[in-house]
Amino acid sequence: DAKTTQPPSMDCAEGRAANLPCNHSTISGNEYVYWYRQIHSQGPQYIIHGLKNNETNEMASLIITEDRKSSTLILPHATLRDTAVYYCIVRSDNAGNMLTFGGGTRLMVKP
Amino acid sequence: DGGITQSPKYLFRKEGQNVTLSCEQNLNHDAMYWYRQDPGQGLRLIYYSQIVNDFQKGDIAEGYSVSREKKESFPLTVTSAQKNPTAFYLCASSSQGARGYGYTFGSGTRLTVV
């Protein structure tokens, strides 16, 4: 699986959009970008994923650059409950059963 | 509701004692995993099992042991050989060949060795 690079921490004001970047410059053509988040002392939770096109669901939006070397997770209106560690994972469908986590970005949403 | 149950949520043990962490799932998933998380760090894979009676070492298996006698259960034993066992332990499950969104995690067990 391709490696990812994320900033270790970010702050965001409550009610504003949180934009979390991820660099995956060695991504292969068959690898998807997945985002998970982990609220303190809980297990990670799936947020969203994409291959080439931008994606949106009820939790977030995912913007993938045209060359697929980086992506941004957008939480449109961050709340205090969005304070968590966000993990960007790049993985192909035939990667076997493992899910590999990097260090993630610790997002702090402030009132 | 289907899910994964880890117990206990907090566990305290004396140094040199073995301790077993429980993980049970009712999702009918074939694959199960154990991860370790240290403060401020990401998750590291300890062991995984793709089918009953079979399991493989992950990146940091030394000092740990597992069993998979039932599809629903994947207990992890932290042995006295594990040099620094204090950590947050997470169990997960997925169907075979699951895509990256198909993983369910438990709520974790925080182990403290004193």
mmCIF file of C-alpha atoms in Angstrom:
data_model
loop_
_atom_site.group_PDB
_atom_site.id
_atom_site.type_symbol
_atom_site.label_atom_id
_atom_site.label_comp_id
_atom_site.label_asym_id
_atom_site.label_seq_id
_atom_site.Cartn_x
_atom_site.Cartn_y
_atom_site.Cartn_z
ATOM 1 C CA ASP A 1 0.000 0.000 0.000
ATOM 2 C CA ALA A 2 1.172 3.547 -0.746
ATOM 3 C CA LYS A 3 2.371 5.621 2.175
ATOM 4 C CA THR A 4 0.590 8.758 3.281
ATOM 5 C CA THR A 5 1.760 11.980 4.909
ATOM 6 C CA GLN A 6 -0.528 14.036 7.134
ATOM 7 C CA PRO A 7 0.127 17.032 9.391
ATOM 8 C CA PRO A 8 0.256 15.845 13.002
ATOM 9 C CA SER A 9 -2.258 18.383 14.262
ATOM 10 C CA MET A 10 -4.697 21.094 13.181
ATOM 11 C CA ASP A 11 -7.123 23.476 14.847
ATOM 12 C CA CYS A 12 -10.481 24.581 13.540
ATOM 13 C CA ALA A 13 -13.107 26.985 14.861
ATOM 14 C CA GLU A 14 -16.509 25.519 15.605
ATOM 15 C CA GLY A 15 -18.912 26.053 12.715
ATOM 16 C CA ARG A 16 -16.158 26.580 10.185
ATOM 17 C CA ALA A 17 -15.003 24.102 7.574
ATOM 18 C CA ALA A 18 -12.171 21.794 8.563
ATOM 19 C CA ASN A 19 -9.862 20.905 5.662
ATOM 20 C CA LEU A 20 -7.551 17.999 6.397
ATOM 21 C CA PRO A 21 -4.836 17.344 3.805
ATOM 22 C CA CYS A 22 -3.174 14.064 2.919
ATOM 23 C CA ASN A 23 -0.237 13.514 0.621
ATOM 24 C CA HIS A 24 0.014 10.167 -1.189
ATOM 25 C CA SER A 25 2.420 10.886 -4.012
ATOM 26 C CA THR A 26 3.236 7.197 -4.652
ATOM 27 C CA ILE A 27 -0.369 6.058 -5.006
ATOM 28 C CA SER A 28 -1.014 3.397 -7.633
ATOM 29 C CA GLY A 29 -3.812 3.434 -10.162
ATOM 30 C CA ASN A 30 -5.842 0.774 -8.365
ATOM 31 C CA GLU A 31 -5.519 2.235 -4.868
ATOM 32 C CA TYR A 32 -8.373 3.994 -3.149
ATOM 33 C CA VAL A 33 -8.117 6.785 -0.591
ATOM 34 C CA TYR A 34 -9.949 6.001 2.651
ATOM 35 C CA TRP A 35 -10.529 8.215 5.649
ATOM 36 C CA TYR A 36 -11.213 7.018 9.164
ATOM 37 C CA ARG A 37 -11.456 8.974 12.377
ATOM 38 C CA GLN A 38 -10.853 7.992 15.973
ATOM 39 C CA ILE A 39 -12.485 9.859 18.792
ATOM 40 C CA HIS A 40 -10.519 9.667 22.010
ATOM 41 C CA SER A 41 -10.510 6.192 23.599
ATOM 42 C CA GLN A 42 -12.763 4.689 20.935
ATOM 43 C CA GLY A 43 -12.198 2.532 17.881
ATOM 44 C CA PRO A 44 -11.709 4.124 14.439
ATOM 45 C CA GLN A 45 -14.807 4.859 12.388
ATOM 46 C CA TYR A 46 -15.010 4.883 8.595
ATOM 47 C CA ILE A 47 -15.834 8.274 7.073
ATOM 48 C CA ILE A 48 -15.503 8.237 3.292
ATOM 49 C CA HIS A 49 -13.451 6.887 0.403
ATOM 50 C CA GLY A 50 -12.739 7.647 -3.244
ATOM 51 C CA LEU A 51 -10.709 6.608 -6.262
ATOM 52 C CA LYS A 52 -10.599 9.527 -8.696
ATOM 53 C CA ASN A 53 -13.722 11.590 -8.369
ATOM 54 C CA ASN A 54 -14.688 13.831 -5.516
ATOM 55 C CA GLU A 55 -17.078 12.194 -3.090
ATOM 56 C CA THR A 56 -19.603 13.487 -0.573
ATOM 57 C CA ASN A 57 -21.681 11.801 2.075
ATOM 58 C CA GLU A 58 -23.539 12.879 5.176
ATOM 59 C CA MET A 59 -20.335 13.134 7.179
ATOM 60 C CA ALA A 60 -17.804 14.756 4.871
ATOM 61 C CA SER A 61 -16.504 15.512 1.399
ATOM 62 C CA LEU A 62 -13.376 14.115 -0.179
ATOM 63 C CA ILE A 63 -11.481 16.070 -2.802
ATOM 64 C CA ILE A 64 -8.832 14.153 -4.758
ATOM 65 C CA THR A 65 -6.448 16.054 -7.019
ATOM 66 C CA GLU A 66 -6.409 15.217 -10.698
ATOM 67 C CA ASP A 67 -3.004 13.531 -10.450
ATOM 68 C CA ARG A 68 -4.269 11.664 -7.346
ATOM 69 C CA LYS A 69 -1.121 12.532 -5.410
ATOM 70 C CA SER A 70 -2.995 14.285 -2.657
ATOM 71 C CA SER A 71 -6.461 14.632 -1.195
ATOM 72 C CA THR A 72 -8.385 16.750 1.272
ATOM 73 C CA LEU A 73 -11.076 15.679 3.684
ATOM 74 C CA ILE A 74 -13.571 18.448 4.314
ATOM 75 C CA LEU A 75 -15.875 18.637 7.315
ATOM 76 C CA PRO A 76 -18.147 21.475 6.152
ATOM 77 C CA HIS A 77 -19.348 22.731 9.532
ATOM 78 C CA ALA A 78 -17.093 21.367 12.251
ATOM 79 C CA THR A 79 -18.560 20.772 15.698
ATOM 80 C CA LEU A 80 -16.861 20.039 19.003
ATOM 81 C CA ARG A 81 -17.775 16.381 18.488
ATOM 82 C CA ASP A 82 -15.552 16.300 15.401
ATOM 83 C CA THR A 83 -12.471 16.614 17.620
ATOM 84 C CA ALA A 84 -10.609 13.393 16.816
ATOM 85 C CA VAL A 85 -7.619 11.878 15.053
ATOM 86 C CA TYR A 86 -8.224 11.546 11.315
ATOM 87 C CA TYR A 87 -6.428 8.842 9.371
ATOM 88 C CA CYS A 88 -5.860 8.862 5.632
ATOM 89 C CA ILE A 89 -5.282 5.339 4.264
ATOM 90 C CA VAL A 90 -4.393 4.355 0.738
ATOM 91 C CA ARG A 91 -5.283 0.795 -0.156
ATOM 92 C CA SER A 92 -6.105 -1.421 -3.099
ATOM 93 C CA ASP A 93 -8.981 -3.890 -3.100
ATOM 94 C CA ASN A 94 -6.589 -6.823 -3.344
ATOM 95 C CA ALA A 95 -4.460 -5.692 -0.415
ATOM 96 C CA GLY A 96 -5.426 -8.656 1.652
ATOM 97 C CA ASN A 97 -7.273 -8.186 4.865
ATOM 98 C CA MET A 98 -5.045 -5.727 6.675
ATOM 99 C CA LEU A 99 -5.842 -2.086 7.235
ATOM 100 C CA THR A 100 -2.667 -0.081 7.873
ATOM 101 C CA PHE A 101 -2.785 3.142 9.883
ATOM 102 C CA GLY A 102 -0.247 5.957 9.943
ATOM 103 C CA GLY A 103 -0.011 8.668 12.578
ATOM 104 C CA GLY A 104 -3.038 10.647 11.412
ATOM 105 C CA THR A 105 -3.964 14.290 12.052
ATOM 106 C CA ARG A 106 -5.230 15.319 15.450
ATOM 107 C CA LEU A 107 -8.032 17.826 14.767
ATOM 108 C CA MET A 108 -9.026 20.084 17.624
ATOM 109 C CA VAL A 109 -12.290 21.951 17.104
ATOM 110 C CA LYS A 110 -12.430 24.997 19.345
ATOM 111 C CA PRO A 111 -15.464 27.009 20.464
ATOM 112 C CA ASP B 1 -27.432 -4.673 16.982
ATOM 113 C CA GLY B 2 -24.397 -6.272 15.375
ATOM 114 C CA GLY B 3 -21.004 -5.208 16.565
ATOM 115 C CA ILE B 4 -17.802 -5.990 18.387
ATOM 116 C CA THR B 5 -17.555 -6.198 22.143
ATOM 117 C CA GLN B 6 -14.266 -5.798 23.921
ATOM 118 C CA SER B 7 -13.977 -6.429 27.608
ATOM 119 C CA PRO B 8 -13.015 -5.167 30.012
ATOM 120 C CA LYS B 9 -12.728 -1.486 29.114
ATOM 121 C CA TYR B 10 -9.979 -0.943 31.704
ATOM 122 C CA LEU B 11 -7.595 -3.580 32.982
ATOM 123 C CA PHE B 12 -4.862 -3.369 35.573
ATOM 124 C CA ARG B 13 -2.261 -6.076 36.042
ATOM 125 C CA LYS B 14 0.939 -6.556 37.942
ATOM 126 C CA GLU B 15 4.171 -6.785 36.040
ATOM 127 C CA GLY B 16 5.029 -10.357 35.104
ATOM 128 C CA GLN B 17 1.433 -11.595 34.931
ATOM 129 C CA ASN B 18 -0.229 -12.834 31.772
ATOM 130 C CA VAL B 19 -3.536 -11.191 30.944
ATOM 131 C CA THR B 20 -6.197 -12.059 28.357
ATOM 132 C CA LEU B 21 -8.285 -9.466 26.530
ATOM 133 C CA SER B 22 -11.643 -10.527 25.181
ATOM 134 C CA CYS B 23 -13.045 -9.724 21.738
ATOM 135 C CA GLU B 24 -16.409 -11.025 20.516
ATOM 136 C CA GLN B 25 -18.266 -10.157 17.300
ATOM 137 C CA ASN B 26 -21.748 -11.029 16.059
ATOM 138 C CA LEU B 27 -21.292 -9.660 12.551
ATOM 139 C CA ASN B 28 -20.569 -13.075 11.010
ATOM 140 C CA HIS B 29 -17.210 -11.736 9.897
ATOM 141 C CA ASP B 30 -14.528 -14.233 8.959
ATOM 142 C CA ALA B 31 -11.515 -12.027 9.687
ATOM 143 C CA MET B 32 -10.519 -10.529 13.019
ATOM 144 C CA TYR B 33 -7.610 -8.337 14.062
ATOM 145 C CA TRP B 34 -5.802 -7.000 17.108
ATOM 146 C CA TYR B 35 -4.134 -3.604 17.113
ATOM 147 C CA ARG B 36 -2.072 -1.832 19.723
ATOM 148 C CA GLN B 37 -2.080 1.941 20.159
ATOM 149 C CA ASP B 38 0.383 3.919 22.264
ATOM 150 C CA PRO B 39 -0.318 7.526 23.328
ATOM 151 C CA GLY B 40 -0.225 9.915 20.382
ATOM 152 C CA GLN B 41 0.544 7.121 17.941
ATOM 153 C CA GLY B 42 -1.318 5.300 15.200
ATOM 154 C CA LEU B 43 -2.533 1.713 15.337
ATOM 155 C CA ARG B 44 -0.073 -1.157 14.922
ATOM 156 C CA LEU B 45 -1.176 -4.658 13.940
ATOM 157 C CA ILE B 46 -0.403 -7.411 16.457
ATOM 158 C CA TYR B 47 -2.174 -10.497 15.063
ATOM 159 C CA TYR B 48 -4.899 -11.252 12.589
ATOM 160 C CA SER B 49 -7.016 -14.250 11.731
ATOM 161 C CA GLN B 50 -8.756 -14.835 8.422
ATOM 162 C CA ILE B 51 -10.504 -18.055 9.409
ATOM 163 C CA VAL B 52 -11.195 -20.213 12.439
ATOM 164 C CA ASN B 53 -8.165 -22.118 13.762
ATOM 165 C CA ASP B 54 -5.745 -20.001 11.743
ATOM 166 C CA PHE B 55 -3.950 -16.751 12.532
ATOM 167 C CA GLN B 56 -0.886 -14.800 11.422
ATOM 168 C CA LYS B 57 1.557 -12.471 13.115
ATOM 169 C CA GLY B 58 1.333 -8.787 12.421
ATOM 170 C CA ASP B 59 4.059 -6.188 12.796
ATOM 171 C CA ILE B 60 4.489 -6.424 16.585
ATOM 172 C CA ALA B 61 3.519 -9.974 17.620
ATOM 173 C CA GLU B 62 6.359 -10.575 20.076
ATOM 174 C CA GLY B 63 5.080 -11.069 23.614
ATOM 175 C CA TYR B 64 1.500 -11.703 22.490
ATOM 176 C CA SER B 65 -0.514 -14.818 21.701
ATOM 177 C CA VAL B 66 -3.981 -15.411 20.237
ATOM 178 C CA SER B 67 -6.427 -18.204 19.540
ATOM 179 C CA ARG B 68 -9.353 -18.514 17.154
ATOM 180 C CA GLU B 69 -11.417 -21.497 18.205
ATOM 181 C CA LYS B 70 -14.731 -19.885 17.276
ATOM 182 C CA LYS B 71 -15.652 -17.538 14.477
ATOM 183 C CA GLU B 72 -17.086 -15.045 16.951
ATOM 184 C CA SER B 73 -14.149 -14.873 19.335
ATOM 185 C CA PHE B 74 -10.510 -13.789 19.049
ATOM 186 C CA PRO B 75 -8.927 -13.400 22.506
ATOM 187 C CA LEU B 76 -5.513 -11.798 22.919
ATOM 188 C CA THR B 77 -3.111 -12.821 25.675
ATOM 189 C CA VAL B 78 -0.471 -10.339 26.710
ATOM 190 C CA THR B 79 2.317 -12.450 28.154
ATOM 191 C CA SER B 80 5.049 -11.572 30.610
ATOM 192 C CA ALA B 81 7.452 -11.568 27.651
ATOM 193 C CA GLN B 82 5.895 -8.341 26.350
ATOM 194 C CA LYS B 83 8.331 -5.725 27.620
ATOM 195 C CA ASN B 84 6.029 -2.715 27.579
ATOM 196 C CA PRO B 85 2.407 -3.938 27.664
ATOM 197 C CA THR B 86 0.734 -0.744 28.882
ATOM 198 C CA ALA B 87 -1.287 0.467 25.897
ATOM 199 C CA PHE B 88 -4.734 0.774 24.330
ATOM 200 C CA TYR B 89 -5.769 -2.425 22.547
ATOM 201 C CA LEU B 90 -8.299 -2.449 19.718
ATOM 202 C CA CYS B 91 -10.016 -5.420 18.129
ATOM 203 C CA ALA B 92 -11.554 -5.258 14.652
ATOM 204 C CA SER B 93 -13.322 -7.548 12.228
ATOM 205 C CA SER B 94 -14.154 -7.644 8.547
ATOM 206 C CA SER B 95 -15.532 -9.978 5.947
ATOM 207 C CA GLN B 96 -13.006 -11.863 3.820
ATOM 208 C CA GLY B 97 -11.421 -9.608 1.245
ATOM 209 C CA ALA B 98 -13.234 -6.627 2.663
ATOM 210 C CA ARG B 99 -12.796 -3.294 0.983
ATOM 211 C CA GLY B 100 -11.274 -0.512 3.053
ATOM 212 C CA TYR B 101 -14.613 0.678 4.405
ATOM 213 C CA GLY B 102 -15.687 -2.743 5.639
ATOM 214 C CA TYR B 103 -13.929 -2.813 8.989
ATOM 215 C CA THR B 104 -15.690 -2.632 12.339
ATOM 216 C CA PHE B 105 -13.750 -1.757 15.472
ATOM 217 C CA GLY B 106 -14.482 -2.400 19.112
ATOM 218 C CA SER B 107 -14.288 0.327 21.720
ATOM 219 C CA GLY B 108 -10.956 -0.882 23.058
ATOM 220 C CA THR B 109 -9.344 -2.121 26.263
ATOM 221 C CA ARG B 110 -6.910 0.101 28.093
ATOM 222 C CA LEU B 111 -4.324 -2.093 29.803
ATOM 223 C CA THR B 112 -2.126 -0.689 32.532
ATOM 224 C CA VAL B 113 0.655 -2.766 34.014
ATOM 225 C CA VAL B 114 1.934 -1.662 37.379
#
